């Protein structure tokens, strides 16, 4: 169903061929990791919901049976006096039992629950940012396939031109052979070269089909054609703004550390709550009654409680220092990433400038090679050179055209690699 939806939404693109941006978008939507965004969001929601339940009454049930070495007892004088009055003062038994329920309700927690929710949300942002980094890496793989296809397409076009050129010279040599102005070996030489070009075309077509299948699988749609990007290299140095998702992931990690620091403050605050305890057992709360009658009874206690755990002060300084060290490590990771990223940008800009210089000379080289090839065709027609010389000039002209295409495609790739490097 997902692939059908992608195919329908991108149907207009299939007619004229996909652009690189369209392939990147389709690949990201088709990549299995895209589903983790929803999973991360749901996990975060469940975690926050569980933390929020800390405001609900906490109920616990317990059962207890004990045997004590000693219990509260009447003084002997009082037992004697009571016995004289006909009252049996049994005292408490050493075996005691109780089954009870304890209910506690937090009224004020000093911000602990709120800080835990903030930490959970920030951790969810970290997971989402890391997932975005993994999905962003798909673009580089799409770029490799896309520009590989562009280069194959250019080579196929040039190979077609080469075959046309060789076929034209082959026809001329056939006429010359019939007139006796060219040797049969010259004709065979050109024909063999044309067959070599046909073999190369078969190889290029196979490579193109393989890359198309790989790109189609990556994007989740059928791709039969692609559009060549129409961009120009921009002058200048490093891009001012870097939007790489790795930087967002580092920002998210800082957010977690900030939330954890606020949680340290919450740990120092007092807690206020109410409680209720009820149990059925022996002895109860009426000690005198239980010392006279060994019966189980219902008992209950309600009240309010204020607690203040100052133990958090013992580790607070070290905990804050640890968080600051983790911040420093995160910022150091940011500096390392930007340093390497800037180096990569510098290399890409230098490569773009180099290809621009090479392309400025490619046109002149091709013009000269065409002139030499045409002169060779004329010389062959007048019997000055043989077919070997002509084939050599044709191949050199073809090589110059291929080199121009390689320089152009490689420059385009460097431009888009630079876009990938900065996410611009």
CSV table of C-alpha atoms in Angstrom, one decimal:
chain,number,residue,atom,x,y,z
A,1,UNK,CA,0.0,0.0,0.0
A,2,UNK,CA,2.8,2.4,0.9
A,3,UNK,CA,4.6,1.7,-2.4
A,4,UNK,CA,1.3,2.2,-4.3
A,5,UNK,CA,0.8,5.6,-2.6
A,6,UNK,CA,4.4,6.6,-3.5
A,7,UNK,CA,3.9,5.6,-7.1
A,8,UNK,CA,0.6,7.5,-7.4
A,9,UNK,CA,2.0,10.7,-5.9
A,10,UNK,CA,5.0,10.6,-8.1
A,11,UNK,CA,3.2,9.6,-11.3
A,12,UNK,CA,3.8,13.0,-13.1
A,13,UNK,CA,7.5,12.6,-12.5
A,14,UNK,CA,7.6,9.2,-14.2
A,15,UNK,CA,6.8,10.7,-17.5
A,16,UNK,CA,9.7,13.2,-17.7
A,17,UNK,CA,12.1,11.4,-15.3
A,18,UNK,CA,12.9,12.0,-11.6
A,19,UNK,CA,15.1,14.8,-10.3
A,20,UNK,CA,17.7,14.1,-7.7
A,21,UNK,CA,15.5,15.9,-5.0
A,22,UNK,CA,12.5,13.7,-5.9
A,23,UNK,CA,14.6,10.6,-5.6
A,24,UNK,CA,15.9,11.6,-2.2
A,25,UNK,CA,12.5,12.4,-0.9
A,26,UNK,CA,11.1,9.1,-2.2
A,27,UNK,CA,14.0,7.1,-0.8
A,28,UNK,CA,13.6,8.7,2.7
A,29,UNK,CA,9.8,7.9,2.7
A,30,UNK,CA,10.6,4.4,1.6
A,31,UNK,CA,13.4,3.7,4.0
A,32,UNK,CA,12.2,1.4,6.9
A,33,UNK,CA,13.7,3.7,9.6
A,34,UNK,CA,11.1,6.3,8.8
A,35,UNK,CA,8.6,4.2,10.8
A,36,UNK,CA,10.7,4.7,14.0
A,37,UNK,CA,9.6,8.3,14.2
A,38,UNK,CA,6.1,7.1,15.2
A,39,UNK,CA,7.5,4.4,17.5
A,40,UNK,CA,9.7,6.9,19.3
A,41,UNK,CA,6.8,9.3,19.7
A,42,UNK,CA,4.5,6.6,21.1
A,43,UNK,CA,7.3,5.4,23.5
A,44,UNK,CA,7.9,8.9,24.8
A,45,UNK,CA,4.1,9.4,25.3
A,46,UNK,CA,3.9,6.2,27.3
A,47,UNK,CA,6.9,7.0,29.4
A,48,UNK,CA,5.5,10.5,30.2
A,49,UNK,CA,2.1,9.0,31.0
A,50,UNK,CA,3.7,6.5,33.4
A,51,UNK,CA,5.6,9.2,35.2
A,52,UNK,CA,2.4,11.3,35.5
A,53,UNK,CA,0.8,8.5,37.4
A,54,UNK,CA,3.1,9.4,40.2
A,55,UNK,CA,0.4,11.8,41.3
A,56,UNK,CA,-2.1,9.0,41.7
A,57,UNK,CA,-2.5,7.5,45.2
A,58,UNK,CA,0.0,4.8,45.9
A,59,UNK,CA,-1.7,1.8,47.4
A,60,UNK,CA,0.1,-1.2,48.9
A,61,UNK,CA,-1.2,-4.3,50.7
A,62,UNK,CA,0.8,-6.3,53.3
A,63,UNK,CA,0.5,-9.2,55.6
A,64,UNK,CA,2.7,-9.8,58.6
A,65,UNK,CA,3.2,-12.5,61.3
A,66,UNK,CA,5.8,-12.1,64.0
A,67,UNK,CA,7.0,-13.8,67.1
A,68,UNK,CA,8.6,-11.4,69.6
A,69,UNK,CA,11.1,-12.2,72.4
A,70,UNK,CA,9.3,-9.8,74.7
A,71,UNK,CA,6.1,-7.7,74.7
A,72,UNK,CA,4.5,-5.0,76.8
A,73,UNK,CA,3.2,-6.4,80.0
A,74,UNK,CA,1.4,-5.3,83.2
A,75,UNK,CA,3.5,-4.8,86.3
A,76,UNK,CA,3.2,-7.8,88.7
A,77,UNK,CA,1.7,-5.6,91.5
A,78,UNK,CA,-1.0,-4.4,89.1
A,79,UNK,CA,-1.7,-8.0,87.9
A,80,UNK,CA,-2.0,-9.1,91.6
A,81,UNK,CA,-4.3,-6.2,92.4
A,82,UNK,CA,-6.5,-6.8,89.4
A,83,UNK,CA,-6.6,-10.5,90.1
A,84,UNK,CA,-7.9,-9.8,93.6
A,85,UNK,CA,-10.7,-7.9,91.9
A,86,UNK,CA,-11.5,-10.8,89.7
A,87,UNK,CA,-10.1,-9.3,86.5
A,88,UNK,CA,-7.8,-11.4,84.4
A,89,UNK,CA,-5.0,-9.3,82.9
A,90,UNK,CA,-3.6,-11.6,80.3
A,91,UNK,CA,-1.2,-9.2,78.7
A,92,UNK,CA,0.0,-9.3,75.1
A,93,UNK,CA,0.9,-12.5,73.3
A,94,UNK,CA,4.3,-12.9,71.7
A,95,UNK,CA,2.9,-14.0,68.4
A,96,UNK,CA,1.3,-11.1,66.5
A,97,UNK,CA,-0.5,-10.9,63.1
A,98,UNK,CA,-1.8,-8.2,60.9
A,99,UNK,CA,-3.2,-7.8,57.3
A,100,UNK,CA,-3.3,-4.2,56.1
A,101,UNK,CA,-3.5,-1.6,53.4
A,102,UNK,CA,-1.3,1.5,53.1
A,103,UNK,CA,-2.4,4.5,51.0
A,104,UNK,CA,-0.1,7.5,50.3
A,105,UNK,CA,-0.9,10.6,48.2
A,106,UNK,CA,1.7,13.1,47.1
A,107,UNK,CA,0.6,16.7,47.5
A,108,UNK,CA,3.9,18.4,46.7
A,109,UNK,CA,6.9,16.6,45.3
A,110,UNK,CA,9.3,19.6,44.8
A,111,UNK,CA,9.1,19.2,41.0
A,112,UNK,CA,10.5,15.6,40.8
A,113,UNK,CA,7.7,14.3,38.6
A,114,UNK,CA,7.9,17.4,36.3
A,115,UNK,CA,11.6,17.1,35.9
A,116,UNK,CA,11.3,13.3,35.1
A,117,UNK,CA,8.8,14.2,32.4
A,118,UNK,CA,11.1,16.8,30.9
A,119,UNK,CA,14.0,14.3,30.9
A,120,UNK,CA,11.8,11.7,29.1
A,121,UNK,CA,10.7,14.2,26.5
A,122,UNK,CA,14.3,15.3,25.9
A,123,UNK,CA,15.4,11.7,25.6
A,124,UNK,CA,12.7,11.2,23.0
A,125,UNK,CA,14.1,14.2,21.1
A,126,UNK,CA,17.6,12.6,21.2
A,127,UNK,CA,16.2,9.3,19.8
A,128,UNK,CA,14.3,11.1,17.0
A,129,UNK,CA,17.4,13.2,16.1
A,130,UNK,CA,19.6,10.2,15.9
A,131,UNK,CA,17.0,8.5,13.7
A,132,UNK,CA,17.0,11.6,11.5
A,133,UNK,CA,20.8,11.3,11.1
A,134,UNK,CA,20.5,7.7,10.0
A,135,UNK,CA,17.8,8.6,7.5
A,136,UNK,CA,19.8,11.6,6.2
A,137,UNK,CA,22.6,9.2,5.3
A,138,UNK,CA,20.2,7.8,2.7
A,139,UNK,CA,20.8,10.9,0.6
A,140,UNK,CA,24.5,10.1,0.1
A,141,UNK,CA,23.7,6.7,-1.2
A,142,UNK,CA,21.0,8.1,-3.5
A,143,UNK,CA,23.5,10.6,-4.8
A,144,UNK,CA,26.0,7.9,-5.6
A,145,UNK,CA,23.4,5.9,-7.6
A,146,UNK,CA,21.9,9.0,-9.3
A,147,UNK,CA,25.2,10.5,-10.6
A,148,UNK,CA,26.4,7.0,-11.6
A,149,UNK,CA,23.3,6.8,-13.7
A,150,UNK,CA,24.0,10.3,-15.2
A,151,UNK,CA,27.5,9.3,-16.1
A,152,UNK,CA,26.3,6.1,-17.8
A,153,UNK,CA,23.6,8.1,-19.7
A,154,UNK,CA,26.3,10.5,-21.0
A,155,UNK,CA,28.5,7.6,-22.0
A,156,UNK,CA,25.6,5.9,-23.9
A,157,UNK,CA,24.9,9.1,-25.8
A,158,UNK,CA,28.6,9.5,-26.7
A,159,UNK,CA,28.8,5.9,-27.7
A,160,UNK,CA,25.8,6.3,-30.0
A,161,UNK,CA,27.6,9.3,-31.6
A,162,UNK,CA,30.7,7.2,-32.0
A,163,UNK,CA,28.8,4.4,-33.6
A,164,UNK,CA,27.2,6.9,-36.0
A,165,UNK,CA,30.6,8.4,-36.9
A,166,UNK,CA,32.1,5.0,-37.4
A,167,UNK,CA,29.2,3.8,-39.5
A,168,UNK,CA,29.5,6.8,-41.7
A,169,UNK,CA,33.2,6.2,-42.3
A,170,UNK,CA,32.5,2.5,-42.9
A,171,UNK,CA,30.1,3.4,-45.7
A,172,UNK,CA,32.6,5.7,-47.2
A,173,UNK,CA,35.3,2.9,-47.1
A,174,UNK,CA,32.9,0.5,-48.7
A,175,UNK,CA,32.6,2.8,-51.7
A,176,UNK,CA,36.3,3.4,-51.7
A,177,UNK,CA,37.0,-0.4,-51.6
A,178,UNK,CA,34.6,-1.0,-54.5
A,179,UNK,CA,36.5,1.7,-56.5
A,180,UNK,CA,39.8,0.2,-55.4
A,181,UNK,CA,41.0,3.4,-53.6
A,182,UNK,CA,41.0,1.7,-50.2
A,183,UNK,CA,42.2,-1.6,-48.9
A,184,UNK,CA,39.8,-4.2,-47.6
A,185,UNK,CA,41.7,-4.2,-44.3
A,186,UNK,CA,40.9,-0.6,-43.8
A,187,UNK,CA,37.2,-1.4,-44.1
A,188,UNK,CA,37.5,-4.3,-41.7
A,189,UNK,CA,39.4,-2.2,-39.2
A,190,UNK,CA,36.7,0.5,-39.0
A,191,UNK,CA,34.0,-2.2,-38.9
A,192,UNK,CA,35.7,-4.0,-36.1
A,193,UNK,CA,35.9,-0.7,-34.2
A,194,UNK,CA,32.2,-0.1,-34.7
A,195,UNK,CA,31.5,-3.6,-33.3
A,196,UNK,CA,33.6,-2.8,-30.3
A,197,UNK,CA,31.5,0.3,-29.8
A,198,UNK,CA,28.4,-1.8,-30.0
A,199,UNK,CA,29.8,-4.2,-27.4
A,200,UNK,CA,30.6,-1.2,-25.2
A,201,UNK,CA,27.0,0.0,-25.7
A,202,UNK,CA,25.7,-3.4,-24.5
A,203,UNK,CA,27.9,-3.2,-21.4
A,204,UNK,CA,26.7,0.4,-20.7
A,205,UNK,CA,23.1,-0.6,-21.1
A,206,UNK,CA,23.5,-3.5,-18.6
A,207,UNK,CA,25.2,-1.2,-16.1
A,208,UNK,CA,22.4,1.4,-16.5
A,209,UNK,CA,19.7,-1.3,-16.0
A,210,UNK,CA,21.5,-2.5,-12.8
A,211,UNK,CA,21.7,1.1,-11.4
A,212,UNK,CA,18.1,1.8,-12.3
A,213,UNK,CA,16.9,-1.3,-10.5
A,214,UNK,CA,19.0,-0.4,-7.4
A,215,UNK,CA,17.7,3.2,-7.4
A,216,UNK,CA,14.1,2.0,-7.9
A,217,UNK,CA,14.4,-0.4,-5.0
A,218,UNK,CA,15.9,2.4,-2.9
A,219,UNK,CA,13.1,4.8,-3.7
A,220,UNK,CA,10.3,2.3,-3.7
A,221,UNK,CA,9.0,3.4,-7.2
A,222,UNK,CA,9.8,2.4,-10.7
A,223,UNK,CA,12.4,4.7,-12.2
A,224,UNK,CA,13.1,4.5,-15.9
A,225,UNK,CA,14.6,7.9,-16.5
A,226,UNK,CA,16.2,10.7,-14.5
A,227,UNK,CA,16.7,14.4,-15.1
A,228,UNK,CA,20.1,16.0,-15.2
A,229,UNK,CA,20.4,18.8,-12.5
A,230,UNK,CA,20.7,22.3,-13.9
A,231,UNK,CA,22.9,24.0,-11.3
A,232,UNK,CA,25.9,26.2,-11.4
A,233,UNK,CA,28.8,26.2,-9.0
A,234,UNK,CA,28.7,29.1,-6.6
A,235,UNK,CA,31.8,31.0,-5.8
A,236,UNK,CA,32.9,31.5,-2.2
A,237,UNK,CA,34.3,29.6,0.8
A,238,UNK,CA,32.5,27.6,3.5
A,239,UNK,CA,28.8,27.8,3.7
A,240,UNK,CA,27.7,30.2,6.5
A,241,UNK,CA,24.9,28.0,7.9
A,242,UNK,CA,25.3,24.3,8.6
A,243,UNK,CA,22.0,22.4,9.0
A,244,UNK,CA,23.2,18.9,9.4
A,245,UNK,CA,21.0,16.7,11.6
A,246,UNK,CA,24.1,15.6,13.6
A,247,UNK,CA,24.1,19.1,15.1
A,248,UNK,CA,20.4,18.8,16.1
A,249,UNK,CA,21.3,15.5,17.8
A,250,UNK,CA,24.0,17.2,19.8
A,251,UNK,CA,21.6,20.0,20.7
A,252,UNK,CA,19.1,17.4,21.9
A,253,UNK,CA,21.8,15.8,24.1
A,254,UNK,CA,22.4,19.2,25.7
A,255,UNK,CA,18.7,19.4,26.3
A,256,UNK,CA,18.8,16.1,28.3
A,257,UNK,CA,21.7,17.3,30.4
A,258,UNK,CA,19.9,20.6,31.2
A,259,UNK,CA,16.8,18.7,32.2
A,260,UNK,CA,18.9,16.4,34.4
A,261,UNK,CA,20.4,19.4,36.1
A,262,UNK,CA,17.0,20.8,37.0
A,263,UNK,CA,16.2,17.3,38.4
A,264,UNK,CA,19.1,17.8,40.9
A,265,UNK,CA,17.4,20.9,42.2
A,266,UNK,CA,14.1,19.1,42.5
A,267,UNK,CA,15.8,16.4,44.6
A,268,UNK,CA,16.6,19.0,47.3
A,269,UNK,CA,13.1,20.2,47.8
A,270,UNK,CA,10.8,18.9,50.6
A,271,UNK,CA,8.0,16.5,49.9
A,272,UNK,CA,4.5,16.8,51.3
A,273,UNK,CA,1.9,14.1,51.3
A,274,UNK,CA,-1.0,12.6,53.1
A,275,UNK,CA,-1.4,8.9,54.1
A,276,UNK,CA,-3.9,6.4,55.5
A,277,UNK,CA,-3.2,3.1,57.0
A,278,UNK,CA,-5.6,0.4,57.9
A,279,UNK,CA,-5.1,-3.1,59.2
A,280,UNK,CA,-7.0,-6.0,60.7
A,281,UNK,CA,-5.0,-8.0,63.2
A,282,UNK,CA,-3.6,-8.4,66.7
A,283,UNK,CA,-2.6,-6.3,68.6
A,284,UNK,CA,-4.5,-3.2,67.6
A,285,UNK,CA,-4.1,0.4,68.5
A,286,UNK,CA,-6.0,0.0,71.8
A,287,UNK,CA,-3.2,-1.7,73.8
A,288,UNK,CA,-5.1,-2.0,77.1
A,289,UNK,CA,-8.0,-3.7,75.3
A,290,UNK,CA,-5.7,-6.1,73.6
A,291,UNK,CA,-3.9,-7.0,76.8
A,292,UNK,CA,-7.2,-8.0,78.3
A,293,UNK,CA,-8.7,-9.8,75.3
A,294,UNK,CA,-6.7,-11.6,72.6
A,295,UNK,CA,-9.0,-10.6,69.7
A,296,UNK,CA,-8.3,-9.3,66.2
A,297,UNK,CA,-9.6,-5.8,65.5
A,298,UNK,CA,-9.8,-3.2,62.8
A,299,UNK,CA,-7.5,-0.3,63.1
A,300,UNK,CA,-6.8,2.9,61.1
A,301,UNK,CA,-4.5,5.9,60.9
A,302,UNK,CA,-4.7,9.0,58.7
A,303,UNK,CA,-2.3,11.9,58.7
A,304,UNK,CA,0.1,14.2,56.8
A,305,UNK,CA,3.8,13.8,56.3
A,306,UNK,CA,6.6,16.2,55.4
A,307,UNK,CA,9.9,14.6,54.3
A,308,UNK,CA,13.1,16.3,53.3
A,309,UNK,CA,16.0,14.2,52.1
A,310,UNK,CA,19.1,16.2,52.7
A,311,UNK,CA,21.2,13.2,51.5
A,312,UNK,CA,21.0,14.7,48.0
A,313,UNK,CA,23.4,17.4,49.2
A,314,UNK,CA,26.1,14.8,49.6
A,315,UNK,CA,26.5,14.1,45.9
A,316,UNK,CA,25.0,17.4,44.4
A,317,UNK,CA,28.4,19.0,43.7
A,318,UNK,CA,29.8,15.9,42.0
A,319,UNK,CA,26.6,15.3,40.1
A,320,UNK,CA,26.7,18.9,38.7
A,321,UNK,CA,30.3,18.5,37.8
A,322,UNK,CA,29.6,15.2,36.0
A,323,UNK,CA,26.8,16.9,34.0
A,324,UNK,CA,29.1,19.8,33.1
A,325,UNK,CA,31.8,17.3,31.9
A,326,UNK,CA,29.2,15.6,29.7
A,327,UNK,CA,28.3,19.1,28.3
A,328,UNK,CA,31.9,19.7,27.6
A,329,UNK,CA,32.2,16.4,25.8
A,330,UNK,CA,29.1,17.1,23.8
A,331,UNK,CA,30.4,20.5,22.7
A,332,UNK,CA,33.8,18.9,21.9
A,333,UNK,CA,32.0,16.4,19.7
A,334,UNK,CA,30.3,19.4,18.0
A,335,UNK,CA,33.7,21.1,17.4
A,336,UNK,CA,35.1,17.9,16.0
A,337,UNK,CA,32.2,17.4,13.7
A,338,UNK,CA,32.3,21.0,12.4
A,339,UNK,CA,36.1,20.8,12.0
A,340,UNK,CA,35.8,17.7,9.8
A,341,UNK,CA,32.8,19.1,8.0
A,342,UNK,CA,34.6,22.3,7.2
A,343,UNK,CA,37.6,20.3,5.9
A,344,UNK,CA,35.1,18.4,3.7
A,345,UNK,CA,33.6,21.6,2.4
A,346,UNK,CA,37.0,23.0,1.6
A,347,UNK,CA,37.9,19.9,-0.4
A,348,UNK,CA,34.6,20.0,-2.3
A,349,UNK,CA,35.0,23.7,-3.2
A,350,UNK,CA,38.5,23.0,-4.4
A,351,UNK,CA,37.3,20.1,-6.5
A,352,UNK,CA,34.5,22.2,-8.0
A,353,UNK,CA,37.0,24.9,-8.9
A,354,UNK,CA,39.3,22.3,-10.5
A,355,UNK,CA,36.5,20.9,-12.6
A,356,UNK,CA,35.5,24.3,-13.7
A,357,UNK,CA,39.1,24.9,-15.0
A,358,UNK,CA,39.2,21.5,-16.7
A,359,UNK,CA,35.8,22.1,-18.3
A,360,UNK,CA,36.9,25.5,-19.7
A,361,UNK,CA,39.6,23.6,-21.6
A,362,UNK,CA,37.5,20.6,-22.6
A,363,UNK,CA,35.5,22.5,-25.3
A,364,UNK,CA,38.7,23.6,-27.0
A,365,UNK,CA,40.2,20.2,-26.8
A,366,UNK,CA,37.1,18.6,-28.4
A,367,UNK,CA,37.1,21.3,-31.2
A,368,UNK,CA,40.7,20.5,-32.0
A,369,UNK,CA,40.1,16.8,-31.9
A,370,UNK,CA,37.1,17.2,-34.3
A,371,UNK,CA,39.3,19.2,-36.7
A,372,UNK,CA,42.0,16.6,-36.6
A,373,UNK,CA,39.5,13.8,-37.1
A,374,UNK,CA,37.9,15.6,-40.1
A,375,UNK,CA,41.4,16.1,-41.5
A,376,UNK,CA,42.1,12.4,-41.1
A,377,UNK,CA,38.9,11.5,-42.9
A,378,UNK,CA,40.0,13.8,-45.8
A,379,UNK,CA,43.5,12.3,-45.8
A,380,UNK,CA,42.1,8.7,-45.8
A,381,UNK,CA,39.9,9.7,-48.8
A,382,UNK,CA,43.0,10.8,-50.6
A,383,UNK,CA,45.0,7.8,-49.6
A,384,UNK,CA,47.5,9.7,-47.5
A,385,UNK,CA,46.8,7.7,-44.3
A,386,UNK,CA,45.3,4.3,-43.6
A,387,UNK,CA,42.3,3.4,-41.4
A,388,UNK,CA,44.4,2.8,-38.3
A,389,UNK,CA,45.3,6.5,-38.3
A,390,UNK,CA,41.6,7.5,-38.7
A,391,UNK,CA,40.4,5.1,-36.0
A,392,UNK,CA,43.0,6.5,-33.6
A,393,UNK,CA,41.8,10.1,-34.2
A,394,UNK,CA,38.2,9.0,-33.8
A,395,UNK,CA,38.9,7.3,-30.5
A,396,UNK,CA,40.9,10.4,-29.3
A,397,UNK,CA,37.9,12.6,-30.1
A,398,UNK,CA,35.6,10.2,-28.4
A,399,UNK,CA,37.9,10.1,-25.3
A,400,UNK,CA,37.9,13.9,-25.2
A,401,UNK,CA,34.1,14.0,-25.3
A,402,UNK,CA,33.9,11.3,-22.6
A,403,UNK,CA,36.4,13.3,-20.5
A,404,UNK,CA,34.2,16.4,-20.8
A,405,UNK,CA,31.2,14.5,-19.6
A,406,UNK,CA,33.1,13.0,-16.7
A,407,UNK,CA,34.3,16.4,-15.6
A,408,UNK,CA,30.7,17.9,-15.9
A,409,UNK,CA,29.1,15.0,-14.0
A,410,UNK,CA,31.8,15.0,-11.3
A,411,UNK,CA,31.4,18.7,-10.8
A,412,UNK,CA,27.7,18.3,-10.4
A,413,UNK,CA,28.3,15.5,-7.9
A,414,UNK,CA,30.7,17.7,-6.0
A,415,UNK,CA,28.1,20.5,-5.9
A,416,UNK,CA,25.4,18.1,-4.5
A,417,UNK,CA,27.9,16.5,-2.2
A,418,UNK,CA,28.5,20.0,-0.8
A,419,UNK,CA,24.7,20.5,-0.4
A,420,UNK,CA,24.7,17.2,1.5
A,421,UNK,CA,27.7,18.2,3.6
A,422,UNK,CA,25.8,21.3,4.9
A,423,UNK,CA,22.2,20.2,4.3
A,424,UNK,CA,21.4,23.3,2.3
